Amino acid sequence: MSWAAWLTVVVVCALGAATPGPSLAVVVAHALGGSRRRGVACAWAHALGVGTYALATLAGLAALLRAHPRLLTAITALGALYLAWLGVGLLRTSAARASLAPTGETAAIGPVRDGLTMALLNPKITLFFAAVFSQFVGPEPGWLKGAMLCLTAMAVDGLYYSLVAGVLTSGPGLGWLHRQGQRLDRLMGLVLLGVAAWAALRLAAGPV
């Protein structure tokens, strides 16, 4: 793979990561409701899910979706249910504060679980890799090119969302953000429920 082709992949992955959506909302919720460490953990777990899709693309994701179109519908439905579950949890302000800022083992599992699950159940990511990322794969990519593509997708995604978590948990506005924690939880909960409702309406209107 040439440097020009690799830089194109970097730019495309960066644009895909920077597009606002439920993944961003989940990382923001963990960063603001917990800490920078929790936001970064969620970011890299999300990147692992993105890497999984990159690997699936190498294995023929686009062909699989064409052969089984209901697979994307199932991913969308599961994603909507998971978003609704997260949104309801955030709207229960006191319970959400406890679940997003616990101690011990749960503190490590929560953001990792949500980041990975959100990546795997986000139909936008599925379509991105099937329709856009697959254009860079080629008919028979070698193992070196495949490894570069997977690692690039993971690195760009993880670094972008880590940057988001870092920006939100530093600077002069940090104190204000923590004081507004309950309101922000409710806002993020409503955002997630709104995305879940939009996904449900799309499913009701017909195949995704």
Coordinates of N, CA and C in Angstrom, one line a residue:
M1 N 0.8 -1.2 0.0 CA 0.0 0.0 0.0 C 0.9 1.3 0.0
S2 N 0.6 2.2 -0.9 CA 1.4 3.4 -1.0 C 1.0 4.4 0.1
W3 N 1.9 5.3 0.4 CA 1.7 6.3 1.4 C 0.4 7.1 1.1
A4 N 0.2 7.5 -0.2 CA -0.9 8.2 -0.6 C -2.2 7.5 -0.3
A5 N -2.2 6.2 -0.6 CA -3.4 5.4 -0.3 C -3.7 5.2 1.2
W6 N -2.6 5.1 1.9 CA -2.7 5.0 3.4 C -3.2 6.2 4.0
L7 N -2.7 7.4 3.5 CA -3.2 8.7 4.0 C -4.7 8.9 3.7
T8 N -5.1 8.4 2.5 CA -6.5 8.5 2.2 C -7.4 7.7 3.1
V9 N -6.9 6.5 3.5 CA -7.6 5.6 4.5 C -7.7 6.4 5.8
V10 N -6.6 7.0 6.2 CA -6.6 7.8 7.5 C -7.7 8.9 7.5
V11 N -7.7 9.6 6.4 CA -8.7 10.7 6.3 C -10.1 10.2 6.3
V12 N -10.3 9.1 5.5 CA -11.7 8.6 5.4 C -12.1 8.1 6.8
C13 N -11.2 7.4 7.5 CA -11.6 6.8 8.8 C -11.8 8.0 9.8
A14 N -11.0 9.1 9.7 CA -11.2 10.2 10.6 C -12.5 10.9 10.4
L15 N -12.9 11.0 9.1 CA -14.2 11.6 8.8 C -15.3 10.7 9.3
G16 N -15.2 9.4 9.2 CA -16.2 8.5 9.7 C -16.3 8.6 11.2
A17 N -15.2 8.7 11.9 CA -15.2 8.8 13.4 C -15.8 10.1 13.9
A18 N -15.5 11.2 13.1 CA -15.9 12.5 13.6 C -17.4 12.8 13.3
T19 N -18.0 11.9 12.5 CA -19.5 12.1 12.3 C -20.2 11.9 13.6
P20 N -21.0 12.9 14.1 CA -21.7 12.7 15.3 C -22.7 11.6 15.2
G21 N -22.9 10.9 16.3 CA -23.8 9.7 16.4 C -23.8 9.1 17.8
P22 N -24.4 8.0 17.9 CA -24.6 7.4 19.3 C -23.2 7.0 19.9
S23 N -22.2 6.6 19.1 CA -20.9 6.3 19.6 C -20.3 7.5 20.4
L24 N -20.4 8.7 19.8 CA -19.9 9.9 20.4 C -20.7 10.1 21.7
A25 N -22.0 9.9 21.7 CA -22.8 10.2 22.9 C -22.4 9.2 24.1
V26 N -22.1 8.0 23.8 CA -21.7 7.0 24.8 C -20.3 7.4 25.4
V27 N -19.4 7.8 24.5 CA -18.0 8.2 25.1 C -18.2 9.4 25.9
V28 N -19.0 10.4 25.5 CA -19.2 11.6 26.2 C -19.8 11.3 27.6
A29 N -20.8 10.5 27.6 CA -21.5 10.1 28.8 C -20.5 9.5 29.8
H30 N -19.6 8.7 29.4 CA -18.7 8.1 30.3 C -17.6 9.1 30.8
A31 N -17.2 10.0 29.8 CA -16.2 11.0 30.2 C -16.7 12.0 31.2
L32 N -17.9 12.4 31.0 CA -18.5 13.4 31.9 C -19.1 12.8 33.2
G33 N -19.6 11.6 33.0 CA -20.2 11.0 34.2 C -19.2 10.3 35.1
G34 N -18.0 10.0 34.5 CA -17.0 9.2 35.3 C -15.7 10.0 35.4
S35 N -14.9 9.8 34.4 CA -13.6 10.5 34.4 C -12.9 10.4 33.1
R36 N -11.8 11.0 32.9 CA -11.1 10.9 31.7 C -10.7 9.5 31.4
R37 N -10.2 8.8 32.5 CA -9.8 7.4 32.3 C -11.0 6.5 31.8
R38 N -12.2 6.8 32.3 CA -13.3 6.0 31.8 C -13.7 6.3 30.4
G39 N -13.6 7.6 30.0 CA -13.8 8.0 28.7 C -12.8 7.4 27.7
V40 N -11.6 7.4 28.1 CA -10.5 6.8 27.2 C -10.7 5.3 27.1
A41 N -11.1 4.6 28.2 CA -11.3 3.2 28.2 C -12.5 2.9 27.2
C42 N -13.5 3.7 27.3 CA -14.7 3.5 26.4 C -14.2 3.7 24.9
A43 N -13.4 4.7 24.7 CA -12.9 5.1 23.4 C -12.1 3.9 22.7
W44 N -11.2 3.3 23.5 CA -10.4 2.2 22.9 C -11.2 0.9 22.8
A45 N -12.2 0.7 23.7 CA -13.1 -0.5 23.5 C -13.9 -0.3 22.2
H46 N -14.3 0.9 22.0 CA -15.0 1.2 20.7 C -14.1 1.0 19.5
A47 N -12.8 1.4 19.7 CA -11.9 1.2 18.6 C -11.7 -0.3 18.3
L48 N -11.7 -1.1 19.4 CA -11.6 -2.6 19.2 C -12.8 -3.1 18.4
G49 N -14.0 -2.6 18.6 CA -15.1 -3.0 17.8 C -15.0 -2.5 16.4
V50 N -14.4 -1.3 16.2 CA -14.1 -0.9 14.8 C -13.1 -1.8 14.1
G51 N -12.1 -2.2 14.9 CA -11.1 -3.1 14.3 C -11.7 -4.4 13.9
T52 N -12.7 -4.9 14.7 CA -13.5 -6.1 14.4 C -14.2 -6.0 13.0
Y53 N -14.8 -4.8 12.8 CA -15.5 -4.6 11.5 C -14.5 -4.5 10.4
A54 N -13.3 -3.9 10.6 CA -12.3 -3.8 9.6 C -11.8 -5.3 9.2
L55 N -11.7 -6.1 10.2 CA -11.3 -7.5 10.0 C -12.4 -8.2 9.2
A56 N -13.7 -7.9 9.6 CA -14.8 -8.5 8.9 C -14.9 -8.1 7.4
T57 N -14.5 -6.8 7.2 CA -14.5 -6.3 5.8 C -13.5 -7.1 5.0
L58 N -12.3 -7.4 5.6 CA -11.3 -8.2 4.8 C -11.9 -9.6 4.5
A59 N -12.8 -10.1 5.4 CA -13.3 -11.4 5.2 C -14.6 -11.5 4.3
G60 N -15.0 -10.3 3.8 CA -16.1 -10.2 2.9 C -17.4 -9.7 3.5
L61 N -17.4 -8.7 4.4 CA -18.6 -8.2 5.0 C -19.6 -7.7 4.0
A62 N -19.2 -7.0 3.0 CA -20.1 -6.4 2.0 C -20.9 -7.6 1.3
A63 N -20.2 -8.6 0.9 CA -20.9 -9.8 0.3 C -21.8 -10.4 1.2
L64 N -21.5 -10.5 2.5 CA -22.3 -11.1 3.5 C -23.6 -10.4 3.7
L65 N -23.5 -9.0 3.7 CA -24.7 -8.2 3.9 C -25.6 -8.3 2.6
R66 N -25.0 -8.4 1.4 CA -25.8 -8.5 0.2 C -26.5 -9.9 0.2
A67 N -25.9 -10.9 0.7 CA -26.5 -12.2 0.7 C -27.6 -12.3 1.8
H68 N -27.4 -11.6 2.9 CA -28.3 -11.7 4.0 C -28.6 -10.3 4.5
P69 N -29.5 -9.6 3.7 CA -29.9 -8.2 4.0 C -30.5 -8.0 5.4
R70 N -31.1 -9.1 5.9 CA -31.8 -8.9 7.2 C -30.8 -8.8 8.4
L71 N -29.5 -9.2 8.1 CA -28.5 -9.1 9.1 C -28.3 -7.6 9.6
L72 N -28.3 -6.7 8.6 CA -28.2 -5.3 9.0 C -29.4 -4.8 9.8
T73 N -30.6 -5.3 9.4 CA -31.8 -5.0 10.2 C -31.7 -5.5 11.6
A74 N -31.2 -6.7 11.8 CA -31.0 -7.3 13.1 C -30.0 -6.4 13.9
I75 N -28.9 -6.0 13.3 CA -27.9 -5.2 14.0 C -28.5 -3.8 14.4
T76 N -29.3 -3.2 13.5 CA -30.0 -2.0 13.8 C -31.0 -2.1 15.0
A77 N -31.7 -3.2 15.0 CA -32.7 -3.5 16.1 C -32.0 -3.6 17.4
L78 N -31.0 -4.4 17.4 CA -30.2 -4.7 18.7 C -29.6 -3.4 19.1
G79 N -29.1 -2.6 18.2 CA -28.5 -1.3 18.6 C -29.5 -0.3 19.2
A80 N -30.7 -0.3 18.6 CA -31.7 0.6 19.1 C -32.1 0.2 20.5
L81 N -32.2 -1.1 20.8 CA -32.6 -1.6 22.1 C -31.5 -1.3 23.1
Y82 N -30.2 -1.4 22.7 CA -29.1 -1.1 23.6 C -29.1 0.4 23.9
L83 N -29.3 1.2 22.9 CA -29.3 2.7 23.1 C -30.4 3.1 24.0
A84 N -31.6 2.4 23.9 CA -32.7 2.7 24.8 C -32.4 2.4 26.2
W85 N -31.7 1.2 26.4 CA -31.3 0.8 27.7 C -30.4 1.8 28.3
L86 N -29.4 2.2 27.6 CA -28.4 3.2 28.1 C -29.1 4.5 28.4
G87 N -30.0 5.0 27.5 CA -30.7 6.2 27.7 C -31.6 6.2 29.0
V88 N -32.3 5.1 29.2 CA -33.2 5.0 30.4 C -32.3 5.1 31.6
G89 N -31.1 4.4 31.6 CA -30.2 4.4 32.7 C -29.7 5.8 33.0
L90 N -29.4 6.6 32.0 CA -28.9 7.9 32.2 C -30.0 8.8 32.8
L91 N -31.3 8.6 32.4 CA -32.4 9.4 32.8 C -32.7 9.2 34.3
R92 N -32.3 8.0 34.8 CA -32.4 7.7 36.2 C -31.2 8.3 36.9
T93 N -31.2 9.6 37.1 CA -30.0 10.3 37.4 C -29.1 9.7 38.5
S94 N -29.7 9.4 39.6 CA -28.9 8.9 40.7 C -28.3 7.6 40.4
A95 N -29.1 6.7 39.8 CA -28.7 5.3 39.5 C -27.6 5.4 38.4
A96 N -27.8 6.3 37.4 CA -26.8 6.5 36.3 C -25.5 7.0 36.9
R97 N -25.5 7.9 37.8 CA -24.3 8.4 38.4 C -23.5 7.3 39.1
A98 N -24.3 6.4 39.7 CA -23.6 5.3 40.4 C -23.1 4.3 39.4
S99 N -23.8 4.1 38.3 CA -23.4 3.1 37.4 C -22.2 3.6 36.5
L100 N -22.2 4.9 36.3 CA -21.1 5.4 35.4 C -19.9 5.8 36.2
A101 N -20.0 5.8 37.6 CA -18.8 6.1 38.4 C -18.6 5.2 39.5
P102 N -18.7 3.9 39.3 CA -18.5 2.9 40.4 C -17.0 2.7 40.7
T103 N -16.8 1.8 41.6 CA -15.4 1.5 42.0 C -15.2 0.0 41.7
G104 N -13.9 -0.3 41.7 CA -13.5 -1.7 41.5 C -13.7 -2.3 40.1
E105 N -14.1 -3.5 40.1 CA -14.2 -4.2 38.8 C -15.2 -3.6 37.9
T106 N -16.4 -3.1 38.4 CA -17.4 -2.6 37.5 C -16.9 -1.3 36.8
A107 N -16.0 -0.5 37.5 CA -15.5 0.7 36.9 C -14.7 0.4 35.6
A108 N -14.1 -0.7 35.6 CA -13.3 -1.0 34.4 C -14.2 -1.7 33.3
I109 N -15.2 -2.4 33.7 CA -16.0 -3.2 32.8 C -17.0 -2.3 32.1
G110 N -17.7 -1.3 32.8 CA -18.7 -0.5 32.3 C -18.4 0.2 31.0
P111 N -17.3 1.1 31.0 CA -17.0 1.8 29.7 C -16.5 0.9 28.6
V112 N -15.8 -0.2 29.0 CA -15.4 -1.2 28.0 C -16.5 -1.9 27.3
R113 N -17.5 -2.3 28.2 CA -18.7 -3.0 27.6 C -19.5 -2.1 26.7
D114 N -19.7 -0.8 27.2 CA -20.5 0.1 26.4 C -19.8 0.5 25.1
G115 N -18.5 0.8 25.1 CA -17.8 1.2 23.9 C -17.8 0.1 22.9
L116 N -17.5 -1.2 23.3 CA -17.4 -2.3 22.4 C -18.8 -2.6 21.8
T117 N -19.8 -2.7 22.7 CA -21.1 -3.0 22.2 C -21.7 -1.9 21.3
M118 N -21.4 -0.7 21.6 CA -21.9 0.4 20.7 C -21.3 0.3 19.3
A119 N -20.0 0.0 19.3 CA -19.4 -0.1 18.0 C -19.9 -1.3 17.2
L120 N -20.1 -2.4 17.8 CA -20.6 -3.6 17.1 C -22.1 -3.5 16.7
L121 N -22.9 -2.7 17.4 CA -24.3 -2.6 17.2 C -24.7 -1.3 16.5
N122 N -23.7 -0.6 16.0 CA -24.0 0.7 15.3 C -24.1 0.5 13.8
P123 N -25.3 0.5 13.3 CA -25.5 0.2 11.8 C -24.7 1.2 10.9
K124 N -24.5 2.4 11.4 CA -23.7 3.4 10.7 C -22.2 2.9 10.4
I125 N -21.7 2.3 11.4 CA -20.3 1.7 11.3 C -20.4 0.5 10.4
T126 N -21.4 -0.3 10.5 CA -21.5 -1.5 9.6 C -21.5 -1.1 8.2
L127 N -22.4 -0.1 7.9 CA -22.5 0.4 6.5 C -21.2 1.1 6.0
F128 N -20.6 1.8 6.9 CA -19.3 2.5 6.6 C -18.3 1.5 6.1
F129 N -18.1 0.4 6.8 CA -17.1 -0.6 6.4 C -17.5 -1.4 5.2
A130 N -18.8 -1.7 5.1 CA -19.3 -2.4 3.9 C -19.2 -1.6 2.6
A131 N -19.6 -0.3 2.7 CA -19.7 0.5 1.5 C -18.4 1.3 1.2
V132 N -17.8 1.8 2.2 CA -16.7 2.8 2.0 C -15.3 2.1 2.2
F133 N -15.1 1.5 3.4 CA -13.8 1.0 3.8 C -13.5 -0.2 2.8
S134 N -14.5 -0.9 2.4 CA -14.2 -2.1 1.5 C -13.6 -1.7 0.2
Q135 N -13.7 -0.4 -0.2 CA -13.2 0.0 -1.5 C -11.6 0.1 -1.4
F136 N -11.1 0.1 -0.2 CA -9.6 0.1 -0.1 C -9.0 -1.3 0.1
V137 N -9.9 -2.3 0.2 CA -9.4 -3.6 0.5 C -8.8 -4.3 -0.7
G138 N -9.5 -4.2 -1.8 CA -9.1 -4.9 -3.0 C -9.6 -6.4 -3.0
P139 N -9.4 -7.1 -4.1 CA -10.0 -8.4 -4.2 C -9.2 -9.4 -3.4
E140 N -7.9 -9.3 -3.3 CA -7.1 -10.3 -2.5 C -6.0 -9.5 -1.7
P141 N -6.4 -8.9 -0.7 CA -5.4 -8.1 0.1 C -4.4 -9.1 0.8
G142 N -3.1 -8.7 0.8 CA -2.2 -9.5 1.5 C -2.3 -9.3 3.0
W143 N -1.6 -10.1 3.8 CA -1.7 -10.0 5.3 C -1.2 -8.7 5.8
L144 N -0.1 -8.2 5.1 CA 0.5 -6.9 5.6 C -0.5 -5.8 5.3
K145 N -1.1 -5.7 4.1 CA -2.0 -4.7 3.8 C -3.2 -4.8 4.7
G146 N -3.7 -6.0 4.9 CA -4.9 -6.2 5.8 C -4.6 -5.7 7.2
A147 N -3.4 -6.1 7.7 CA -3.0 -5.6 9.1 C -2.9 -4.1 9.2
M148 N -2.4 -3.5 8.2 CA -2.3 -2.0 8.2 C -3.7 -1.4 8.2
L149 N -4.6 -1.9 7.4 CA -5.9 -1.4 7.3 C -6.6 -1.5 8.7
C150 N -6.5 -2.7 9.3 CA -7.2 -2.9 10.6 C -6.6 -2.0 11.6
L151 N -5.3 -2.0 11.7 CA -4.7 -1.1 12.8 C -4.9 0.3 12.6
T152 N -5.0 0.8 11.3 CA -5.2 2.2 11.0 C -6.6 2.6 11.4
A153 N -7.6 1.7 11.1 CA -9.0 2.0 11.5 C -9.1 2.1 13.0
M154 N -8.5 1.1 13.7 CA -8.5 1.1 15.2 C -7.9 2.3 15.8
A155 N -6.7 2.7 15.3 CA -5.9 3.8 15.8 C -6.6 5.1 15.6
V156 N -7.1 5.4 14.4 CA -7.8 6.6 14.2 C -9.0 6.8 15.1
D157 N -9.8 5.7 15.2 CA -11.0 5.7 16.0 C -10.7 6.0 17.5
G158 N -9.7 5.2 18.0 CA -9.3 5.3 19.4 C -8.8 6.6 19.7
L159 N -7.9 7.2 18.9 CA -7.3 8.5 19.1 C -8.3 9.6 19.1
Y160 N -9.2 9.5 18.1 CA -10.2 10.6 18.0 C -11.1 10.6 19.3
Y161 N -11.7 9.5 19.7 CA -12.5 9.5 20.9 C -11.8 9.7 22.2
S162 N -10.5 9.3 22.2 CA -9.6 9.7 23.4 C -9.4 11.2 23.4
L163 N -9.3 11.8 22.3 CA -9.1 13.3 22.2 C -10.4 13.9 22.7
V164 N -11.6 13.4 22.3 CA -12.8 14.0 22.8 C -12.9 13.9 24.3
A165 N -12.6 12.7 24.8 CA -12.6 12.5 26.3 C -11.7 13.4 27.0
G166 N -10.5 13.6 26.4 CA -9.5 14.5 27.1 C -9.9 15.9 27.1
V167 N -10.5 16.4 26.0 CA -10.9 17.8 25.9 C -12.1 18.0 26.9
L168 N -13.0 17.1 27.0 CA -14.1 17.3 27.9 C -13.8 17.2 29.4
T169 N -12.7 16.6 29.7 CA -12.3 16.4 31.1 C -11.1 17.2 31.5
S170 N -10.8 18.3 30.8 CA -9.7 19.2 31.1 C -10.1 20.6 30.8
G171 N -9.3 21.6 31.3 CA -9.6 23.0 31.0 C -10.5 23.7 32.0
P172 N -10.7 25.0 31.9 CA -11.4 25.8 32.8 C -12.9 25.4 33.0
G173 N -13.4 24.7 31.9 CA -14.9 24.4 32.0 C -15.2 23.1 32.7
L174 N -14.1 22.4 33.2 CA -14.3 21.1 33.9 C -15.2 21.2 35.1
G175 N -14.9 22.2 35.9 CA -15.7 22.4 37.2 C -17.2 22.6 36.8
W176 N -17.5 23.4 35.8 CA -18.9 23.7 35.5 C -19.5 22.4 35.0
L177 N -18.8 21.6 34.2 CA -19.3 20.3 33.7 C -19.7 19.4 34.8
H178 N -18.9 19.3 35.8 CA -19.2 18.4 36.9 C -20.3 18.9 37.7
R179 N -20.5 20.3 37.9 CA -21.6 20.8 38.6 C -22.9 20.6 37.9
Q180 N -22.8 20.5 36.5 CA -24.0 20.2 35.7 C -24.2 18.7 35.4
G181 N -23.6 17.9 36.2 CA -23.5 16.5 35.9 C -24.9 15.8 35.7
Q182 N -25.8 16.2 36.6 CA -27.2 15.5 36.5 C -27.9 16.0 35.3
R183 N -27.8 17.3 35.0 CA -28.5 17.8 33.8 C -27.8 17.2 32.5
L184 N -26.5 17.1 32.5 CA -25.9 16.5 31.4 C -26.2 15.0 31.2
D185 N -26.4 14.3 32.3 CA -26.8 12.9 32.2 C -28.2 12.8 31.6
R186 N -29.1 13.7 32.0 CA -30.4 13.7 31.4 C -30.4 14.0 29.9
L187 N -29.6 15.0 29.6 CA -29.5 15.4 28.2 C -28.9 14.3 27.3
M188 N -27.9 13.6 27.8 CA -27.3 12.5 27.0 C -28.3 11.3 27.0
G189 N -29.1 11.1 28.1 CA -30.1 10.1 28.0 C -31.1 10.4 27.0
L190 N -31.6 11.6 26.9 CA -32.6 12.0 25.9 C -32.0 11.8 24.5
V191 N -30.7 12.2 24.3 CA -30.1 12.0 23.0 C -30.1 10.5 22.6
L192 N -29.7 9.7 23.5 CA -29.6 8.2 23.2 C -31.0 7.7 22.9
L193 N -32.0 8.1 23.7 CA -33.4 7.6 23.5 C -33.9 8.2 22.1
G194 N -33.5 9.4 21.8 CA -33.9 9.9 20.5 C -33.3 9.2 19.3
V195 N -32.0 8.8 19.4 CA -31.4 8.0 18.4 C -32.1 6.6 18.3
A196 N -32.4 6.0 19.5 CA -33.0 4.7 19.5 C -34.4 4.8 18.8
A197 N -35.2 5.9 19.1 CA -36.5 6.1 18.5 C -36.4 6.2 17.0
W198 N -35.4 7.0 16.6 CA -35.2 7.2 15.1 C -34.9 5.9 14.4
A199 N -34.0 5.1 15.0 CA -33.7 3.8 14.5 C -34.9 2.9 14.4
A200 N -35.7 2.9 15.5 CA -37.0 2.1 15.5 C -37.9 2.6 14.4
L201 N -38.0 3.9 14.2 CA -38.9 4.4 13.1 C -38.5 3.9 11.7
R202 N -37.1 3.9 11.6 CA -36.6 3.4 10.3 C -36.9 2.0 10.1
L203 N -36.8 1.2 11.1 CA -37.1 -0.2 11.0 C -38.6 -0.4 10.7
A204 N -39.5 0.4 11.3 CA -40.9 0.3 11.1 C -41.3 0.7 9.7
A205 N -40.5 1.6 9.1 CA -40.8 2.1 7.7 C -40.4 1.0 6.7
G206 N -39.6 0.1 7.0 CA -39.1 -0.9 6.0 C -37.7 -1.4 6.3
P207 N -37.2 -2.2 5.4 CA -35.8 -2.7 5.6 C -34.8 -1.6 5.6
V208 N -33.8 -1.8 6.4 CA -32.7 -0.8 6.5 C -31.9 -0.7 5.2

